[in-house]
Amino acid sequence: MIVLLAILGAALALTWWGARRARGEVEYFVAGRRAGVWLVGVAGTATAVSAFTFVGGPALFAAVGAGSLWILLSAPLTGALQCWAVGEPVAVLASRHHVLTVPELLGVRARSRAVRGVAAGVVLLGCVATLAVQARAAAVLGERLLGAPGYAVALVTMLATAAYAAAGGMRASLPAEAVQGGIMAAAAALLAIAAVVVAGGPAAVLTTLHHARPDLLGSFGAVPPARAWAWWMLFCLGTCAQPHYVQKFLFMRELATLRRLPAVLTLALAATLTVWLGLGLAGAAMLADGRLALATTDELTPGVLLLLGPWAVLVAGVAVLAALMSTAASLLNLAAAAVTRDLPAAFRRRPLELAWARGATACTALAATAVALASDRAVAVLGIAGWGFFTAALLPALLLALAWRAATPAGLVAAMVAGGIVDLVLEAARSSLPPGLEPGLAGAAVGVLVLVGVSLLTAAAPAESTP
Amino acid sequence: MPSAGRAIPVISCLLAGGFLVAALSLPWLLPAVAGGAAVAACALALSGRRRPGLGRAMLAIGVWLGCGFGGAWTLRGEPSAGLAWILVALFALPLPVIPWLYARTFPDRDQGVQDGDS
């Protein structure tokens, strides 16, 4: 509880600091466009690593074993992939057209207000879904570790994040995310090592699982190989479609920053992902030998932490709060920009004042908390669903619009709508789908086909005026 | 060699259609689609940019994914060896290599970066 209060105090201080500095929209939405490689890289990783990694990941390992690792096995590639496929063209367009948001970027590239408006709607919907993952994780941890009502912990955490994100925008959130990223990487490595040591060491953990749960080991654990490959693909290609990842390329001081960015992103991400493997392996072994008993797999992380001792609860509490607050701050900023800049622009209106952006930030935080508390889905499932929606709706538009000149506004709009709808329909029927048919990927595949088909059909149509 | 204007939509549609077919009825095709899509996405950097060594970097990534996925499939029934393979071959070994490949193929200032946006 003391940790929670300390973090709330830090959030209040950051709110005061940020409110004094974030006066213009460039400061508020893209942190003044002055960030260097370490700030962008570590903050980018903090944004990428959400509560899903600390709570959902180890829980998924306990349920399906090594198959869950296919979600993170693309980590060595994703830093370079993002820079090759998205980062370079985004950075060039952002500096040339002074772009502040991801929907604006797509609108500028397609020279279309409709593209910008639909992209803003997608970003707003996806942000609420992904924010709900953070709120749900806060509720789970609050109930189990603090013994406090989950709804209260989720609400307090989300509102504290909304306070500094609303007051200071990315000017306050970006340095906070970088600090949070450093804390997360160190805490994740420490917790992973400690969990494996308490479980008896790596050899004992593997021996226990080999005898009691061999189905969790091997290349794919208890996951059908088709699903493992689909997860790899979803979390590899999906990095190019997450607006809170792409947003970081708008903050860079210069294009040359990109040269070393994959190294920083990969290093920070690899350090943080050790918690998934360490807590997952140790927790599964302790479940197998009876030292741990859980009602639901989401309780694995809190259960292991309680076995490690109060220091681990403290460290993990800080790390998980850092993880969910850093992701939430970026998503709240994106949602606020969509409401106050992109949607008005789509309807030929002037952008709303920053005061409206601050109000939109608070409203989005409340909406996401309500969704999280109303959902009974596990954190891991919510996390995959949120990631999948962005992938389905935005991957074809972002990859093809930036590289293929013949993509038309009609094609981009149709692709975003079709991809999003396919994802939502398949997500509702997830339990009856073939193992390799991941809804987010299926939506993206349909989106690509629709984008190319509609673009070829509408190639001769005149483009709309530049927004 | 086809121009980027033609190659991008053709390859995109082949991969998208290939994924849907593989996911619905030919799951053994998924690793090829996954690896192909990852390499194709990286190769978007080839559109309109002069980047010495980028083609070889893409080839190296393709070979790594082929070996990694193939080894995982081969060792799927081996509890310890299978887990070790995916952690070492697909995660630990490429961690320092791929960022280095990116930095090595990053265009020098005088080569410039053209995004094709006029």
Coordinates of C-alpha atoms in Angstrom, one line a residue:
Chain A
M1 CA 0.0 0.0 0.0
I2 CA 2.9 2.3 0.8
V3 CA 4.3 1.6 -2.7
L4 CA 0.9 2.5 -4.2
L5 CA 0.8 5.7 -2.3
A6 CA 4.4 6.6 -3.3
I7 CA 3.7 6.0 -6.9
L8 CA 0.5 8.1 -6.7
G9 CA 2.7 10.9 -5.1
A10 CA 5.1 10.6 -8.0
A11 CA 2.3 10.8 -10.4
L12 CA 1.0 14.0 -8.8
A13 CA 4.5 15.6 -8.9
L14 CA 4.7 14.6 -12.6
T15 CA 1.3 16.1 -13.2
W16 CA 2.4 19.4 -11.7
W17 CA 5.7 19.4 -13.7
G18 CA 4.1 18.4 -16.9
A19 CA 1.3 20.9 -16.7
R20 CA 3.9 23.7 -16.5
R21 CA 5.8 22.5 -19.6
A22 CA 3.2 21.1 -22.0
R23 CA 1.8 24.3 -23.3
G24 CA 1.7 23.8 -27.1
E25 CA 0.4 20.9 -29.1
V26 CA 3.8 19.8 -30.3
E27 CA 5.0 19.5 -26.7
Y28 CA 1.7 17.8 -25.6
F29 CA 1.4 15.2 -28.4
V30 CA 4.9 14.5 -29.5
A31 CA 7.0 15.6 -26.6
G32 CA 8.5 18.5 -28.5
R33 CA 10.1 16.2 -31.1
R34 CA 13.4 16.3 -29.3
A35 CA 13.9 12.7 -28.1
G36 CA 17.2 10.8 -28.7
V37 CA 17.8 7.1 -29.1
W38 CA 17.8 6.1 -25.5
L39 CA 14.7 8.0 -24.6
V40 CA 12.8 6.7 -27.6
G41 CA 14.1 3.1 -27.2
V42 CA 13.6 2.6 -23.5
A43 CA 10.3 4.5 -23.4
G44 CA 9.2 2.5 -26.5
T45 CA 9.9 -0.7 -24.7
A46 CA 8.1 0.5 -21.6
T47 CA 5.1 1.2 -23.8
A48 CA 5.4 -2.1 -25.5
V49 CA 5.7 -4.1 -22.2
S50 CA 2.4 -3.9 -20.5
A51 CA 0.9 -5.6 -17.5
F52 CA 0.2 -8.5 -20.0
T53 CA 3.9 -9.4 -19.8
F54 CA 4.0 -9.6 -16.0
V55 CA 0.6 -11.1 -15.3
G56 CA -0.8 -12.6 -18.5
G57 CA 2.5 -14.1 -19.8
P58 CA 3.5 -16.2 -16.8
A59 CA -0.1 -17.3 -16.4
L60 CA -0.2 -18.4 -20.0
F61 CA 3.0 -20.3 -19.5
A62 CA 1.5 -22.2 -16.6
A63 CA -1.5 -23.1 -18.7
V64 CA 0.1 -24.0 -22.0
G65 CA 3.8 -24.1 -21.3
A66 CA 6.5 -23.4 -24.0
G67 CA 3.9 -22.7 -26.6
S68 CA 3.2 -19.3 -24.9
L69 CA 6.8 -18.4 -25.6
W70 CA 6.1 -18.1 -29.3
I71 CA 4.4 -14.8 -28.4
L72 CA 7.8 -13.3 -27.5
L73 CA 10.2 -15.3 -29.7
S74 CA 9.9 -12.6 -32.4
A75 CA 11.5 -10.1 -30.0
P76 CA 15.0 -10.3 -31.7
L77 CA 13.5 -9.2 -35.0
T78 CA 10.8 -6.8 -34.1
G79 CA 13.0 -3.8 -33.3
A80 CA 14.6 -3.9 -36.8
L81 CA 11.4 -4.8 -38.5
Q82 CA 9.6 -1.8 -37.0
C83 CA 12.4 0.5 -38.2
W84 CA 12.7 -1.0 -41.7
A85 CA 9.0 -1.3 -42.4
V86 CA 7.5 1.7 -40.6
G87 CA 10.0 3.8 -38.7
E88 CA 11.9 5.2 -41.6
P89 CA 9.0 6.4 -43.7
V90 CA 7.1 7.6 -40.6
A91 CA 10.1 9.6 -39.5
V92 CA 10.5 11.2 -42.9
L93 CA 6.8 12.0 -43.3
A94 CA 6.6 13.4 -39.7
S95 CA 9.5 15.8 -40.2
R96 CA 8.3 16.9 -43.6
H97 CA 4.6 17.4 -42.8
H98 CA 4.9 18.1 -39.0
V99 CA 2.6 15.2 -38.2
L100 CA 1.5 14.8 -34.6
T101 CA -0.6 11.6 -34.6
V102 CA -0.8 8.3 -36.3
P103 CA -4.2 8.9 -38.0
E104 CA -2.9 12.2 -39.2
L105 CA 0.1 10.4 -40.7
L106 CA -2.2 8.0 -42.7
G107 CA -4.3 11.0 -43.7
V108 CA -1.3 12.9 -45.0
R109 CA 0.0 9.9 -46.9
A110 CA -3.4 9.2 -48.5
R111 CA -4.3 12.9 -48.9
S112 CA -7.7 12.0 -47.4
R113 CA -9.7 13.2 -44.4
A114 CA -11.8 10.0 -44.5
V115 CA -8.7 7.9 -44.0
R116 CA -7.7 10.1 -41.0
G117 CA -11.2 9.9 -39.5
V118 CA -11.5 6.1 -39.8
A119 CA -8.0 5.6 -38.5
A120 CA -8.9 7.8 -35.5
G121 CA -12.0 5.7 -34.8
V122 CA -9.9 2.5 -34.9
V123 CA -7.3 4.0 -32.6
L124 CA -9.9 5.2 -30.1
L125 CA -11.6 1.7 -30.0
G126 CA -8.4 -0.2 -29.8
C127 CA -7.0 2.1 -27.1
V128 CA -10.0 1.5 -24.9
A129 CA -9.6 -2.3 -25.4
T130 CA -5.9 -2.3 -24.7
L131 CA -6.3 0.1 -21.7
A132 CA -8.8 -2.4 -20.3
V133 CA -6.0 -5.0 -20.2
Q134 CA -4.0 -2.6 -17.9
A135 CA -7.0 -1.9 -15.7
R136 CA -7.8 -5.6 -15.4
A137 CA -4.3 -6.5 -14.4
A138 CA -4.3 -3.8 -11.8
A139 CA -7.5 -5.2 -10.3
V140 CA -6.1 -8.8 -10.2
L141 CA -2.9 -7.7 -8.5
G142 CA -4.7 -5.4 -6.1
E143 CA -7.0 -8.1 -5.0
R144 CA -4.4 -10.7 -4.5
L145 CA -1.4 -8.7 -3.2
L146 CA -3.0 -5.8 -1.4
G147 CA -6.2 -7.5 -0.3
A148 CA -7.9 -4.4 -1.6
P149 CA -11.0 -4.3 -3.8
G150 CA -9.9 -4.8 -7.4
Y151 CA -12.2 -2.1 -8.8
A152 CA -10.7 0.4 -6.4
V153 CA -7.1 -0.4 -7.3
A154 CA -7.9 -0.3 -11.0
L155 CA -9.7 3.0 -10.7
V156 CA -7.0 4.7 -8.6
T157 CA -4.2 3.4 -10.9
M158 CA -5.9 4.5 -14.1
L159 CA -6.9 7.9 -12.7
A160 CA -3.3 8.5 -11.4
T161 CA -2.0 7.8 -14.9
A162 CA -4.7 9.9 -16.5
A163 CA -3.7 12.8 -14.3
Y164 CA -0.2 13.1 -15.5
A165 CA -1.0 12.1 -19.1
A166 CA -3.8 14.7 -19.2
A167 CA -1.8 17.5 -17.5
G168 CA 1.5 17.1 -19.3
G169 CA 0.7 15.0 -22.4
M170 CA 3.8 13.2 -23.9
R171 CA 6.0 15.9 -22.5
A172 CA 5.4 14.4 -19.1
S173 CA 4.8 10.9 -20.1
L174 CA 7.9 10.2 -22.3
P175 CA 10.5 10.8 -19.6
A176 CA 8.3 8.9 -17.1
E177 CA 8.0 6.0 -19.5
A178 CA 11.8 5.9 -19.9
V179 CA 12.3 5.7 -16.1
Q180 CA 9.5 3.1 -15.9
G181 CA 11.2 1.1 -18.7
G182 CA 14.5 1.0 -16.8
I183 CA 12.7 0.0 -13.6
M184 CA 10.8 -2.7 -15.4
A185 CA 13.9 -4.2 -17.1
A186 CA 15.8 -4.4 -13.8
A187 CA 12.9 -5.7 -11.8
A188 CA 11.9 -8.3 -14.4
A189 CA 15.4 -9.8 -14.5
L190 CA 15.7 -9.8 -10.7
L191 CA 12.3 -11.5 -10.2
A192 CA 12.9 -14.0 -12.9
I193 CA 16.2 -15.1 -11.3
A194 CA 14.7 -15.1 -7.8
A195 CA 11.7 -17.2 -8.8
V196 CA 13.8 -19.9 -10.5
V197 CA 16.2 -20.0 -7.5
V198 CA 13.3 -20.4 -5.0
A199 CA 11.9 -23.1 -7.2
G200 CA 15.1 -25.0 -6.8
G201 CA 17.2 -23.8 -9.7
P202 CA 16.9 -24.3 -13.5
A203 CA 17.8 -28.0 -13.4
A204 CA 15.3 -28.8 -10.6
V205 CA 12.6 -26.8 -12.3
L206 CA 13.1 -28.6 -15.6
T207 CA 13.3 -32.0 -13.9
T208 CA 10.1 -31.3 -12.0
L209 CA 8.3 -30.3 -15.2
H210 CA 9.8 -33.2 -17.1
H211 CA 8.3 -35.7 -14.7
A212 CA 5.1 -34.0 -13.7
R213 CA 4.1 -31.9 -16.7
P214 CA 6.2 -32.9 -19.8
D215 CA 3.3 -31.6 -21.9
L216 CA 4.4 -28.0 -21.0
L217 CA 7.9 -28.5 -22.4
G218 CA 9.2 -29.2 -25.9
S219 CA 9.1 -26.7 -28.7
F220 CA 5.4 -26.0 -28.5
G221 CA 4.3 -27.1 -25.0
A222 CA 0.5 -27.8 -25.0
V223 CA -0.2 -25.4 -27.9
P224 CA -0.9 -26.8 -31.4
P225 CA 2.0 -25.8 -33.6
A226 CA -0.3 -23.9 -35.9
R227 CA -1.4 -21.7 -33.1
A228 CA 2.2 -21.1 -31.9
W229 CA 3.2 -20.0 -35.4
A230 CA 0.1 -17.8 -35.7
W231 CA 1.1 -16.2 -32.3
W232 CA 4.6 -15.6 -33.6
M233 CA 3.3 -14.0 -36.7
L234 CA 0.8 -11.9 -34.9
F235 CA 3.3 -10.5 -32.4
C236 CA 6.0 -10.1 -35.0
L237 CA 4.0 -8.2 -37.7
G238 CA 1.7 -6.7 -35.1
T239 CA 4.5 -4.5 -33.8
C240 CA 4.1 -2.4 -37.0
A241 CA 0.4 -1.8 -36.4
Q242 CA 0.4 -0.8 -32.7
P243 CA -0.2 3.0 -32.7
H244 CA 1.6 3.4 -29.4
Y245 CA 4.7 1.9 -31.0
V246 CA 4.4 3.9 -34.2
Q247 CA 3.8 7.0 -32.2
K248 CA 7.4 6.8 -30.8
F249 CA 8.8 7.5 -34.3
L250 CA 7.1 10.9 -34.2
F251 CA 9.1 11.9 -31.2
M252 CA 12.6 11.6 -32.7
R253 CA 15.0 14.5 -33.0
E254 CA 16.5 13.3 -36.3
L255 CA 16.4 10.4 -38.7
A256 CA 19.9 9.1 -37.7
T257 CA 18.4 8.2 -34.3
L258 CA 17.0 5.1 -36.1
R259 CA 20.4 3.5 -36.7
R260 CA 20.9 2.4 -33.1
L261 CA 17.2 2.2 -32.1
P262 CA 16.7 -1.5 -32.8
A263 CA 19.7 -2.3 -30.5
V264 CA 18.2 -0.3 -27.6
L265 CA 14.7 -1.7 -28.2
T266 CA 15.9 -5.3 -28.4
L267 CA 18.1 -5.0 -25.3
A268 CA 15.5 -3.5 -23.1
L269 CA 12.7 -5.8 -24.4
A270 CA 14.8 -9.0 -23.9
A271 CA 15.7 -8.0 -20.4
T272 CA 12.0 -7.4 -19.5
L273 CA 10.8 -10.6 -21.2
T274 CA 12.9 -12.7 -18.8
V275 CA 10.1 -12.3 -16.3
W276 CA 7.7 -14.3 -18.6
L277 CA 10.1 -17.2 -18.8
G278 CA 11.4 -17.1 -15.2
L279 CA 8.1 -16.7 -13.4
G280 CA 6.4 -19.0 -15.9
L281 CA 8.8 -21.8 -15.5
A282 CA 9.2 -21.5 -11.7
G283 CA 5.4 -21.0 -11.2
A284 CA 4.6 -24.0 -13.3
A285 CA 7.1 -26.2 -11.4
M286 CA 5.7 -25.0 -8.1
L287 CA 2.2 -25.8 -9.3
A288 CA 3.3 -29.2 -10.4
D289 CA 5.0 -30.1 -7.0
G290 CA 2.1 -28.7 -5.0
R291 CA 3.8 -25.7 -3.4
L292 CA 1.4 -23.4 -5.2
A293 CA -2.4 -23.7 -5.6
L294 CA -4.4 -21.3 -7.7
A295 CA -8.1 -20.7 -8.5
T296 CA -7.3 -19.1 -11.9
T297 CA -4.0 -18.9 -13.8
D298 CA -4.0 -15.1 -13.6
E299 CA -3.2 -15.6 -9.9
L300 CA 0.2 -17.3 -10.8
T301 CA 2.3 -14.1 -10.7
P302 CA 0.9 -12.9 -7.3
G303 CA 1.1 -16.5 -6.0
V304 CA 4.8 -16.8 -6.9
L305 CA 5.5 -13.3 -5.5
L306 CA 4.0 -14.2 -2.2
L307 CA 6.2 -17.3 -2.0
L308 CA 9.3 -15.2 -2.8
G309 CA 8.6 -12.8 0.1
P310 CA 7.6 -9.2 0.8
W311 CA 10.6 -7.8 -1.0
A312 CA 9.4 -9.5 -4.2
V313 CA 5.9 -8.1 -3.8
L314 CA 7.4 -4.7 -3.4
V315 CA 9.6 -4.9 -6.5
A316 CA 6.9 -6.5 -8.6
G317 CA 4.3 -4.0 -7.5
V318 CA 6.6 -1.2 -8.7
A319 CA 7.4 -3.0 -11.9
V320 CA 3.9 -3.9 -12.8
L321 CA 2.6 -0.5 -12.0
A322 CA 5.4 1.0 -14.1
A323 CA 4.4 -1.4 -16.9
L324 CA 0.8 -0.7 -16.9
M325 CA 1.1 3.1 -16.3
S326 CA 3.6 3.5 -19.2
T327 CA 1.4 1.7 -21.7
A328 CA -1.7 3.4 -20.4
A329 CA -0.2 6.9 -20.7
S330 CA 0.7 6.5 -24.3
L331 CA -2.7 5.0 -25.1
L332 CA -4.5 7.8 -23.3
N333 CA -2.5 10.4 -25.3
L334 CA -3.4 8.6 -28.6
A335 CA -7.1 8.5 -27.7
A336 CA -7.1 12.1 -26.7
A337 CA -5.4 13.1 -29.9
A338 CA -7.9 11.0 -31.9
V339 CA -10.9 12.8 -30.2
T340 CA -9.6 16.3 -30.2
R341 CA -7.5 16.5 -33.4
D342 CA -8.2 13.7 -35.9
L343 CA -11.9 13.3 -35.6
P344 CA -12.6 17.1 -35.9
A345 CA -10.2 17.3 -38.9
A346 CA -12.1 14.4 -40.6
F347 CA -15.3 16.6 -40.4
R348 CA -13.4 19.7 -41.6
R349 CA -13.4 21.2 -38.1
R350 CA -10.5 22.9 -36.3
P351 CA -8.6 20.9 -33.6
L352 CA -10.1 21.3 -30.1
E353 CA -8.1 23.1 -27.4
L354 CA -5.7 21.2 -25.1
A355 CA -8.3 21.5 -22.3
W356 CA -10.5 19.2 -24.3
A357 CA -7.6 16.8 -24.8
R358 CA -7.2 16.6 -21.0
G359 CA -10.9 15.9 -20.5
A360 CA -10.8 13.2 -23.2
T361 CA -7.9 11.6 -21.5
A362 CA -9.8 11.2 -18.2
C363 CA -13.0 10.0 -19.9
T364 CA -11.0 7.3 -21.9
A365 CA -9.4 6.1 -18.6
L366 CA -12.8 5.8 -17.0
A367 CA -14.3 4.0 -20.0
A368 CA -11.5 1.5 -20.1
T369 CA -11.7 0.8 -16.4
A370 CA -15.4 0.1 -16.8
V371 CA -14.8 -2.3 -19.7
A372 CA -12.1 -4.2 -17.7
L373 CA -14.3 -4.6 -14.6
A374 CA -17.2 -5.8 -16.7
S375 CA -15.2 -8.4 -18.5
D376 CA -14.5 -11.8 -17.0
R377 CA -11.8 -12.7 -19.6
A378 CA -8.3 -13.5 -18.4
V379 CA -5.6 -10.8 -18.8
A380 CA -3.7 -12.9 -21.4
V381 CA -6.9 -13.3 -23.6
L382 CA -7.7 -9.6 -23.3
G383 CA -4.1 -8.7 -24.2
I384 CA -4.1 -10.8 -27.3
A385 CA -7.5 -9.5 -28.3
G386 CA -6.4 -5.8 -28.0
W387 CA -3.2 -6.4 -29.9
G388 CA -5.1 -8.4 -32.6
F389 CA -7.6 -5.6 -33.2
F390 CA -4.9 -3.0 -33.9
T391 CA -3.1 -5.6 -36.1
A392 CA -6.3 -6.4 -38.1
A393 CA -7.4 -2.8 -38.6
L394 CA -4.1 -0.9 -39.0
L395 CA -1.4 -3.3 -40.3
P396 CA -2.5 -3.3 -44.0
A397 CA -3.0 0.4 -44.0
L398 CA 0.3 1.3 -42.3
L399 CA 2.5 -1.2 -44.2
L400 CA 1.0 -0.7 -47.7
A401 CA 0.1 3.0 -47.5
L402 CA 3.7 3.8 -46.6
A403 CA 5.3 1.7 -49.3
W404 CA 2.9 1.3 -52.1
R405 CA 2.0 4.5 -53.9
A406 CA -1.0 3.1 -55.7
A407 CA -2.9 2.6 -52.4
T408 CA -6.1 4.7 -52.7
P409 CA -8.1 6.4 -49.9
A410 CA -11.0 4.2 -50.7
G411 CA -8.8 1.1 -50.4
L412 CA -7.4 2.2 -47.1
V413 CA -10.8 3.0 -45.6
A414 CA -12.2 -0.3 -46.8
A415 CA -9.2 -2.2 -45.4
M416 CA -9.4 -0.7 -42.0
V417 CA -13.2 -1.3 -41.7
A418 CA -13.0 -4.8 -43.1
G419 CA -10.0 -5.8 -41.0
G420 CA -11.6 -4.5 -37.8
I421 CA -14.9 -6.2 -38.5
V422 CA -13.4 -9.5 -39.3
D423 CA -11.3 -9.4 -36.1
L424 CA -14.3 -8.5 -33.9
V425 CA -16.5 -11.2 -35.5
L426 CA -13.9 -13.9 -35.2
E427 CA -12.9 -12.8 -31.7
A428 CA -16.5 -13.5 -30.6
A429 CA -16.2 -17.0 -31.9
R430 CA -12.5 -17.6 -30.8
S431 CA -13.1 -20.8 -29.0
S432 CA -14.5 -22.6 -32.1
L433 CA -11.8 -21.4 -34.6
P434 CA -9.1 -23.6 -36.0
P435 CA -5.8 -23.2 -34.0
G436 CA -4.0 -21.2 -36.6
L437 CA -6.8 -18.8 -37.4
E438 CA -5.8 -16.0 -35.0
P439 CA -8.5 -13.3 -35.4
G440 CA -6.1 -10.4 -35.7
L441 CA -4.1 -12.0 -38.4
A442 CA -7.2 -13.1 -40.3
G443 CA -8.5 -9.5 -40.1
A444 CA -5.2 -8.2 -41.4
A445 CA -5.1 -10.8 -44.3
V446 CA -8.6 -9.8 -45.3
G447 CA -7.6 -6.1 -45.0
V448 CA -4.7 -6.6 -47.4
L449 CA -6.8 -8.3 -50.0
V450 CA -9.5 -5.6 -49.7
L451 CA -6.9 -2.8 -49.8
V452 CA -5.3 -4.1 -53.0
G453 CA -8.6 -5.0 -54.6
V454 CA -10.3 -1.7 -53.9
S455 CA -7.2 0.3 -54.7
L456 CA -7.0 -1.3 -58.1
L457 CA -10.7 -0.7 -58.7
T458 CA -10.6 3.0 -57.7
A459 CA -7.1 3.8 -59.0
A460 CA -8.5 6.3 -61.5
A461 CA -10.7 8.1 -59.0
P462 CA -9.4 11.6 -58.0
A463 CA -7.9 11.9 -54.5
E464 CA -9.5 14.2 -51.9
S465 CA -7.8 17.4 -51.0
T466 CA -5.0 17.2 -48.4
P467 CA -6.3 17.7 -44.9
Chain B
M1 CA 13.0 -8.0 -61.3
P2 CA 9.5 -6.6 -60.9
S3 CA 9.2 -3.0 -59.7
A4 CA 8.1 -2.3 -56.1
G5 CA 4.8 -0.9 -57.5
R6 CA 3.9 -4.3 -58.8
A7 CA 5.8 -6.6 -56.4
I8 CA 4.3 -5.1 -53.2
P9 CA 0.6 -5.8 -54.0
V10 CA 1.3 -9.2 -55.6
I11 CA 3.4 -10.5 -52.7
S12 CA 1.1 -9.0 -50.1
C13 CA -1.9 -10.7 -51.7
L14 CA -0.1 -14.0 -52.0
L15 CA 0.9 -13.9 -48.3
A16 CA -2.5 -12.8 -47.1
G17 CA -4.3 -15.4 -49.2
G18 CA -1.7 -18.0 -48.2
F19 CA -2.3 -17.3 -44.5
L20 CA -6.1 -17.7 -44.8
V21 CA -5.7 -21.0 -46.7
A22 CA -3.0 -22.3 -44.3
A23 CA -5.0 -21.3 -41.2
L24 CA -8.2 -22.9 -42.4
S25 CA -7.0 -26.1 -44.0
L26 CA -3.2 -26.4 -44.5
P27 CA -1.6 -25.7 -41.1
W28 CA 1.8 -27.2 -42.1
L29 CA 2.1 -24.2 -44.5
L30 CA 1.9 -21.6 -41.6
P31 CA 5.6 -21.5 -40.8
A32 CA 6.4 -20.7 -44.4
V33 CA 3.8 -18.0 -44.5
A34 CA 5.0 -16.6 -41.1
G35 CA 8.6 -16.5 -42.2
G36 CA 7.8 -15.2 -45.6
A37 CA 5.6 -12.4 -44.2
A38 CA 8.2 -11.3 -41.7
V39 CA 10.9 -11.2 -44.4
A40 CA 8.6 -9.4 -46.8
A41 CA 7.7 -6.8 -44.2
C42 CA 11.4 -6.1 -43.6
A43 CA 12.0 -6.0 -47.3
L44 CA 9.6 -3.1 -47.7
A45 CA 12.7 -1.1 -46.8
L46 CA 14.0 -2.0 -50.3
S47 CA 11.2 0.0 -52.0
G48 CA 12.8 3.2 -53.3
R49 CA 16.0 3.2 -51.2
R50 CA 19.6 2.5 -52.1
R51 CA 20.8 0.2 -49.3
P52 CA 23.9 -1.9 -49.9
G53 CA 23.7 -5.2 -48.1
L54 CA 20.0 -5.0 -47.3
G55 CA 19.2 -7.9 -49.7
R56 CA 21.8 -10.1 -48.0
A57 CA 20.4 -9.1 -44.6
M58 CA 16.9 -10.2 -45.7
L59 CA 18.4 -13.5 -46.9
A60 CA 20.1 -14.0 -43.6
I61 CA 16.9 -13.4 -41.7
G62 CA 15.1 -15.9 -44.0
V63 CA 17.7 -18.6 -43.4
W64 CA 17.6 -18.0 -39.6
L65 CA 13.8 -18.3 -39.6
G66 CA 13.8 -21.4 -41.8
C67 CA 16.4 -23.1 -39.6
G68 CA 14.6 -22.0 -36.4
F69 CA 11.2 -23.1 -37.4
G70 CA 12.5 -26.3 -38.9
G71 CA 14.4 -27.2 -35.8
A72 CA 11.4 -26.5 -33.6
W73 CA 9.3 -28.8 -35.6
T74 CA 11.9 -31.5 -35.6
L75 CA 12.3 -31.3 -31.8
R76 CA 8.7 -30.9 -30.9
G77 CA 8.6 -34.2 -29.1
E78 CA 11.7 -33.6 -27.1
P79 CA 10.8 -31.8 -23.8
S80 CA 14.3 -30.4 -22.9
A81 CA 15.9 -30.2 -26.4
G82 CA 12.8 -28.6 -27.9
L83 CA 12.6 -25.9 -25.3
A84 CA 16.3 -25.3 -25.5
W85 CA 16.2 -25.0 -29.3
I86 CA 13.5 -22.3 -29.3
L87 CA 15.2 -20.3 -26.5
V88 CA 18.6 -20.4 -28.0
A89 CA 18.1 -20.6 -31.8
L90 CA 15.0 -18.4 -32.1
F91 CA 15.7 -16.0 -29.2
A92 CA 19.1 -15.7 -27.7
L93 CA 21.4 -16.1 -30.7
P94 CA 19.8 -13.5 -33.0
L95 CA 19.4 -10.9 -30.2
P96 CA 22.6 -9.1 -30.9
V97 CA 22.8 -10.0 -34.6
I98 CA 19.7 -8.5 -36.1
P99 CA 20.1 -5.0 -34.6
W100 CA 23.7 -5.1 -35.9
L101 CA 22.4 -6.0 -39.4
Y102 CA 20.0 -3.1 -39.2
A103 CA 22.8 -0.6 -38.2
R104 CA 25.1 -2.0 -40.9
T105 CA 22.5 -1.5 -43.6
F106 CA 21.4 1.9 -42.4
P107 CA 22.0 4.4 -45.2
D108 CA 24.8 6.9 -44.7
R109 CA 23.9 10.5 -44.7
D110 CA 25.1 11.1 -48.2
Q111 CA 23.1 8.2 -49.5
G112 CA 19.9 9.7 -48.1
V113 CA 16.6 8.1 -47.3
Q114 CA 13.9 8.5 -49.8
D115 CA 10.4 7.6 -48.8
G116 CA 8.9 7.9 -52.2
D117 CA 6.7 10.8 -51.0
S118 CA 6.8 13.6 -53.4

